[in-house]
Coordinates of C-alpha atoms in Angstrom, one line a residue:
X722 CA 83.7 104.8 -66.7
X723 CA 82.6 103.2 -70.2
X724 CA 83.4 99.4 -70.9
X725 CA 86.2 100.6 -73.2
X726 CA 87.8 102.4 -70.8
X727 CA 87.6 99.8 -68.4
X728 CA 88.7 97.3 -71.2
X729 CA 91.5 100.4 -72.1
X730 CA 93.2 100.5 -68.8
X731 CA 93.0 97.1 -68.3
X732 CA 95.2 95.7 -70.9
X733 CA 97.7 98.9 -70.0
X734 CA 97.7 97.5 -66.8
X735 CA 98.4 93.8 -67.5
X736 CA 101.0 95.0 -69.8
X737 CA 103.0 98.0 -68.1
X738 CA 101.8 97.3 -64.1
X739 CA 104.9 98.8 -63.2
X740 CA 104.2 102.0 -64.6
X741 CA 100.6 102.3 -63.0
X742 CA 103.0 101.6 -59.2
X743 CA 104.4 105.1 -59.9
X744 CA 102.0 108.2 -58.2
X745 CA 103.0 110.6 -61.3
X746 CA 101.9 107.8 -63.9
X747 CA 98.1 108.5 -62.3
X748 CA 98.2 111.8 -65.2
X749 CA 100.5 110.0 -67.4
X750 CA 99.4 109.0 -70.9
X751 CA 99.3 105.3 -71.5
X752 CA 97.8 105.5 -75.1
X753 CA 98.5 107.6 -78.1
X754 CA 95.7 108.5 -81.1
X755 CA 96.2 110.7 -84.0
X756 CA 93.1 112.8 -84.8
X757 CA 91.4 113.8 -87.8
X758 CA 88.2 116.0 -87.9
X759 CA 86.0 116.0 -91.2
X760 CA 83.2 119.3 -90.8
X761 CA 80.4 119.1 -92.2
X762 CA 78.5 122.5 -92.9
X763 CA 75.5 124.0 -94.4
X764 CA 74.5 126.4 -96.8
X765 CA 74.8 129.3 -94.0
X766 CA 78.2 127.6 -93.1
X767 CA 76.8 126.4 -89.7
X768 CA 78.4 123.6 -88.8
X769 CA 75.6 120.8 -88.0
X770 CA 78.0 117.2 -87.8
X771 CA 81.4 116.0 -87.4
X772 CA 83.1 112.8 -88.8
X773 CA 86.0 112.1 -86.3
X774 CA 89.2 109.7 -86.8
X775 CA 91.2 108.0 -84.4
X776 CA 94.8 106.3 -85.0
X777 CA 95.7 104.1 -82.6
X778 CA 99.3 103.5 -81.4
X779 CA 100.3 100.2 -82.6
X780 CA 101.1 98.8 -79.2
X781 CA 97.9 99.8 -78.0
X782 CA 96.5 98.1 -81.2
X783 CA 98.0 95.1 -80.6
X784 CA 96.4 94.9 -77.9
X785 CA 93.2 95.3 -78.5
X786 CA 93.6 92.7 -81.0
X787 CA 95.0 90.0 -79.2
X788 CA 92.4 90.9 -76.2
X789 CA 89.5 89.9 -79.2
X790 CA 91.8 87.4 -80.7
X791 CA 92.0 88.8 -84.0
X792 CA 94.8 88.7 -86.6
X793 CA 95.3 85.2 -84.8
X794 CA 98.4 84.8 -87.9
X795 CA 100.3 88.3 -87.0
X796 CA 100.1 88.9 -90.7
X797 CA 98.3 92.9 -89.8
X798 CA 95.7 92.2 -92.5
X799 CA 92.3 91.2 -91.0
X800 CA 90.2 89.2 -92.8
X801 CA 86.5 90.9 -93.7
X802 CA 84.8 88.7 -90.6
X803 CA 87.5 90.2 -88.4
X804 CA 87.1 93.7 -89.6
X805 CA 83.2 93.6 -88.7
X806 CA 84.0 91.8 -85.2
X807 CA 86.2 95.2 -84.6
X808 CA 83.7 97.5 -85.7
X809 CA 82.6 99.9 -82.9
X810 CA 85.0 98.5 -79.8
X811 CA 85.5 101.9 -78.8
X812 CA 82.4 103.5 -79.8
X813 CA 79.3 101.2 -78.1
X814 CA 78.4 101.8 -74.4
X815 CA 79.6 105.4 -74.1
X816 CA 78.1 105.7 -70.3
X817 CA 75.5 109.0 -70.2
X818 CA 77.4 112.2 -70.2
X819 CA 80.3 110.5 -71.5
X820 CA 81.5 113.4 -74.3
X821 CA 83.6 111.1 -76.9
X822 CA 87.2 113.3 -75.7
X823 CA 85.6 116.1 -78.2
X824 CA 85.0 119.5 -77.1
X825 CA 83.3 122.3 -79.5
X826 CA 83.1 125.6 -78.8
X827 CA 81.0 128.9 -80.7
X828 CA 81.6 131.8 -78.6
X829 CA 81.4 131.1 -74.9
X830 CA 79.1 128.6 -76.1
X831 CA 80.3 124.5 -75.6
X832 CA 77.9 122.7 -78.3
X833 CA 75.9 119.8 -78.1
X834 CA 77.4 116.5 -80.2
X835 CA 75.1 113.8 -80.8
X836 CA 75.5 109.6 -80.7
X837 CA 78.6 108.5 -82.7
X838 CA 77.7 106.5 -85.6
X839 CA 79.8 104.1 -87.2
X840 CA 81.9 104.6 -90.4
X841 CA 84.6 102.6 -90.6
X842 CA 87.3 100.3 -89.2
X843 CA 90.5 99.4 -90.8
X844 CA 94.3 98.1 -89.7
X845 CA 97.5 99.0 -91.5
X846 CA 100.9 99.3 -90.5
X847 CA 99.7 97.5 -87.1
X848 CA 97.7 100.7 -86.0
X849 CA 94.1 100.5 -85.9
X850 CA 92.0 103.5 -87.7
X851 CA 88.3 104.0 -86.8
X852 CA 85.9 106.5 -87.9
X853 CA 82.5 107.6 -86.3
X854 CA 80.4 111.0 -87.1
X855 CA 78.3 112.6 -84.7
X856 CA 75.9 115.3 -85.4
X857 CA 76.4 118.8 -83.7
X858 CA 73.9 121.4 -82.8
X859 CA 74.4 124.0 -85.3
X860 CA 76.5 127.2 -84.8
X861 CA 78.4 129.0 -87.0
X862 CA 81.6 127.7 -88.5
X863 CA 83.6 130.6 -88.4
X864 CA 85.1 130.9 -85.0
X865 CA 84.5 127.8 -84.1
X866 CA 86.8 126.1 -81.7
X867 CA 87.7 122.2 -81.0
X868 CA 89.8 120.2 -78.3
X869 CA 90.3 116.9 -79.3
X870 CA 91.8 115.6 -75.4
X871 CA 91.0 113.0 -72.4
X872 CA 90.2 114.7 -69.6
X873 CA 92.5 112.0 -67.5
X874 CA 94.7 112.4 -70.0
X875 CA 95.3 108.8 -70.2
X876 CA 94.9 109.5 -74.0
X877 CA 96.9 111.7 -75.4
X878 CA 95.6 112.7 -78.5
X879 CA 97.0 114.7 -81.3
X880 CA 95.2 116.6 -84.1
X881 CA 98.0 115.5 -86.4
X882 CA 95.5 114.3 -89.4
X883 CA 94.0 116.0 -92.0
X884 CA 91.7 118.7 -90.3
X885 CA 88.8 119.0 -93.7
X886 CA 86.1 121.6 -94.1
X887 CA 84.8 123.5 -97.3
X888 CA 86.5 126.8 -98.5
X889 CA 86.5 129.7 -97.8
X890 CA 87.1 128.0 -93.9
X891 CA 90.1 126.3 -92.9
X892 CA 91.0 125.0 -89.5
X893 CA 94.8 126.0 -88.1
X894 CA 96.1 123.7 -85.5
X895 CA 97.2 125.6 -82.2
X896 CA 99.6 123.4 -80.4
X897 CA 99.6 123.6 -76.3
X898 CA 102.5 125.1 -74.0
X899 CA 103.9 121.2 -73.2
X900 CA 106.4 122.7 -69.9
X901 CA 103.1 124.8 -68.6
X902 CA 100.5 121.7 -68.8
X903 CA 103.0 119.6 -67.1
X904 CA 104.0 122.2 -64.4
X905 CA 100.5 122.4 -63.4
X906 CA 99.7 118.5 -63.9
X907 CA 103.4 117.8 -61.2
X908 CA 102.0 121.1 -58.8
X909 CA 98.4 119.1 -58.9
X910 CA 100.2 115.6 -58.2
X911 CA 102.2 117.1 -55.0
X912 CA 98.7 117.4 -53.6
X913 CA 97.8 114.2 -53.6
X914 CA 99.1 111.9 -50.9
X915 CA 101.2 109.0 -51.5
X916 CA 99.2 105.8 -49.9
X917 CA 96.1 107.7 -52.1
X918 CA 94.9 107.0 -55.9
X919 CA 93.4 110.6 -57.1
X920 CA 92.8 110.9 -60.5
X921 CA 93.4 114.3 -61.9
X922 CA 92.0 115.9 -64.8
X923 CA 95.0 117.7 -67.0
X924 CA 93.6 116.7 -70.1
X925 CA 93.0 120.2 -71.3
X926 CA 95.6 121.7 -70.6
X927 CA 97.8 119.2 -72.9
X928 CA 95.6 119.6 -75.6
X929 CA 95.7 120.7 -79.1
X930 CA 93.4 123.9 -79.8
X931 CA 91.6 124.0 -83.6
X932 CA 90.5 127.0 -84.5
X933 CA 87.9 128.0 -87.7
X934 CA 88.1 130.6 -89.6
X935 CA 85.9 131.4 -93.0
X936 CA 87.2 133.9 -95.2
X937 CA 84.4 136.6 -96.3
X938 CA 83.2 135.6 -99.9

């Protein structure tokens, strides 16, 4: 587990222990990001990198920021010195193998994303925004498929932000079957016994699916 998901599901913990007590809250979400994707693609509309956004909850913002004693006035405007002590707390010491909760498909194909490098931070509304790109071994954009999701699905994220890419391709947002993912996440929790913690993997099957298309020009 990376140091910002032990960091992650500590201050859950501190702050809603009781749910954690409950077996089913093992697969329940315990954080919320909105996701936006940025494509980047080349002149044979392969696409070779990725610029990813997260939106934070704002209780889950809060605390992070109280945890690096930020925003230490409540006003929700971090001074500049703050902004750059925020910058990549949940993008440094991704552990090896570690995938970033971004999955990208050509074909039967699951492509290769590279280190995230850091874009930007920023706070508004009390919800933390931060932006990374990664590079992504090129395949062609047109069928392309991507699942934003936490395996754990301790994150539950949602590709509810602009999805951008150049014309003729645009990216439709196929949303999951919510009663199937959780049938099969409660069947998966009935296995596990009761004086055991097992964590299970429904991420995927909660997730949203974006699929590619480019239009023949």
């Amino acid at each position: 587990m990376s140091p910002f998901r032990k960091l992650l599901r500590r201050l859950v913990a501190l702050s809603a222990a009781a749910l954690l007590c409950a077996p089913a809250a093992k697969a329940h979400p315990h954080v919320f990001a909105d996701v936006g994707l940025v494509l980047d693609l080349d002149a044979e509309r392969n696409v070779v990198s990725v610029e990813v956004t997260w939106r934070y909850d704002d209780f889950f913002s809060l605390l992070i920021l109280e945890d690096m004693g930020l925003d230490a006035d409540g006003d929700g405007a971090l001074t500049p010195a703050e902004l750059t002590a925020l910058e990549r707390f949940d993008l440094d010491n991704w552990y090896e193998g570690f995938e970033g909760d971004l999955y990208m498909y050509s074909g039967e194909q699951k492509l290769t994303l590279g280190a995230p490098e850091f874009v930007s931070v920023s706070v508004d509304e009390g919800r933390i925004t931060s932006v990374h790109r990664r590079s992504v071994s090129p395949a062609p954009a047109d069928g392309l498929v991507i699942e934003p999701y936490d395996p754990t699905y301790y994150i539950a994220f949602e590709a509810s932000l602009p999805i951008t890419l150049p014309a003729p391709c645009t990216a439709a947002v196929a949303k999951p079957d919510l009663d199937e993912a959780a049938r099969k996440m409660q069947q998966e929790l009935a296995q596990i016994p009761e004086d055991q913690f097992l964590e299970i993997e429904p991420g995927r099957d909660f997730a949203d699916r974006i699929e590619v298309t480019c239009a023949a020009s």
